[in-house]
């Protein structure tokens, strides 16, 4: 019985450690997401101010494309 209890305590400890690691990772990803969103909004504002607003012609500057470029930039890669 004591061996089972010790085994369960060890398993519980490992689960708590993994939970803490995942919590820290989630916080880091949340911070990164907020920073990228702020950068995207700033980028969109600059485009709208510089171009006189959205033209509706596409222009290759969709929010999805801008987000992909920001993700690539954050990862240290060249955007496509």
Tab-separated table of C-alpha atoms in Angstrom:
chain	number	residue	atom	x	y	z
A	1	UNK	CA	0.000	0.000	0.000
A	2	UNK	CA	2.820	2.411	0.858
A	3	UNK	CA	4.497	1.656	-2.457
A	4	UNK	CA	1.298	2.493	-4.348
A	5	UNK	CA	0.967	5.710	-2.358
A	6	UNK	CA	4.574	6.696	-3.106
A	7	UNK	CA	4.033	5.937	-6.780
A	8	UNK	CA	0.902	8.094	-6.858
A	9	UNK	CA	2.694	10.930	-5.054
A	10	UNK	CA	5.497	10.825	-7.613
A	11	UNK	CA	3.001	10.790	-10.480
A	12	UNK	CA	1.173	13.742	-8.903
A	13	UNK	CA	4.436	15.668	-8.576
A	14	UNK	CA	5.293	15.041	-12.225
A	15	UNK	CA	1.826	16.180	-13.305
A	16	UNK	CA	2.153	19.376	-11.257
A	17	UNK	CA	5.571	20.100	-12.779
A	18	UNK	CA	4.211	19.565	-16.290
A	19	UNK	CA	1.235	21.783	-15.460
A	20	UNK	CA	3.562	24.565	-14.317
A	21	UNK	CA	5.669	24.228	-17.480
A	22	UNK	CA	2.565	24.414	-19.663
A	23	UNK	CA	1.230	27.400	-17.694
A	24	UNK	CA	4.482	29.298	-18.273
A	25	UNK	CA	4.423	28.364	-21.958
A	26	UNK	CA	0.809	29.564	-22.248
A	27	UNK	CA	1.726	32.884	-20.625
A	28	UNK	CA	4.632	33.333	-23.014
A	29	UNK	CA	2.458	32.544	-26.033
A	30	UNK	CA	-0.229	34.934	-24.769
A	31	UNK	CA	2.335	37.735	-24.456
A	32	UNK	CA	3.683	37.001	-27.924
A	33	UNK	CA	0.162	36.945	-29.349
A	34	UNK	CA	-0.679	40.313	-27.769
A	35	UNK	CA	2.560	41.848	-29.054
A	36	UNK	CA	1.936	40.547	-32.574
A	37	UNK	CA	-1.647	41.806	-32.502
A	38	UNK	CA	-0.507	45.262	-31.388
A	39	UNK	CA	2.136	45.293	-34.122
A	40	UNK	CA	-0.443	44.212	-36.700
A	41	UNK	CA	-2.862	46.953	-35.630
A	42	UNK	CA	-0.081	49.532	-35.774
A	43	UNK	CA	0.949	48.285	-39.219
A	44	UNK	CA	-2.658	48.484	-40.463
A	45	UNK	CA	-3.052	52.019	-39.083
A	46	UNK	CA	0.117	53.123	-40.852
A	47	UNK	CA	-1.097	51.594	-44.115
A	48	UNK	CA	-4.489	53.279	-43.850
A	49	UNK	CA	-2.926	56.641	-43.037
A	50	UNK	CA	-0.275	56.395	-45.742
A	51	UNK	CA	-2.556	55.080	-48.489
A	52	UNK	CA	-5.590	57.173	-47.636
A	53	UNK	CA	-7.560	54.149	-46.459
A	54	UNK	CA	-8.282	50.758	-47.945
A	55	UNK	CA	-8.508	50.735	-51.720
A	56	UNK	CA	-10.467	47.524	-52.083
A	57	UNK	CA	-8.158	46.376	-54.881
A	58	UNK	CA	-6.426	43.715	-52.799
A	59	UNK	CA	-2.901	45.071	-53.119
A	60	UNK	CA	-1.448	42.032	-51.348
A	61	UNK	CA	-1.823	43.626	-47.910
A	62	UNK	CA	-4.593	41.548	-46.381
A	63	UNK	CA	-4.672	41.168	-42.596
A	64	UNK	CA	-3.904	37.464	-43.039
A	65	UNK	CA	-0.829	38.251	-45.140
A	66	UNK	CA	0.301	40.875	-42.640
A	67	UNK	CA	-0.168	38.420	-39.766
A	68	UNK	CA	1.825	35.766	-41.628
A	69	UNK	CA	4.619	38.275	-42.249
A	70	UNK	CA	4.655	39.266	-38.570
A	71	UNK	CA	4.787	35.623	-37.483
A	72	UNK	CA	7.686	34.965	-39.833
A	73	UNK	CA	9.438	38.092	-38.577
A	74	UNK	CA	8.945	37.002	-34.955
A	75	UNK	CA	10.373	33.579	-35.790
A	76	UNK	CA	13.413	35.182	-37.422
A	77	UNK	CA	12.480	34.074	-40.916
A	78	UNK	CA	12.044	35.985	-44.144
A	79	UNK	CA	8.354	36.587	-44.942
A	80	UNK	CA	7.000	35.068	-48.143
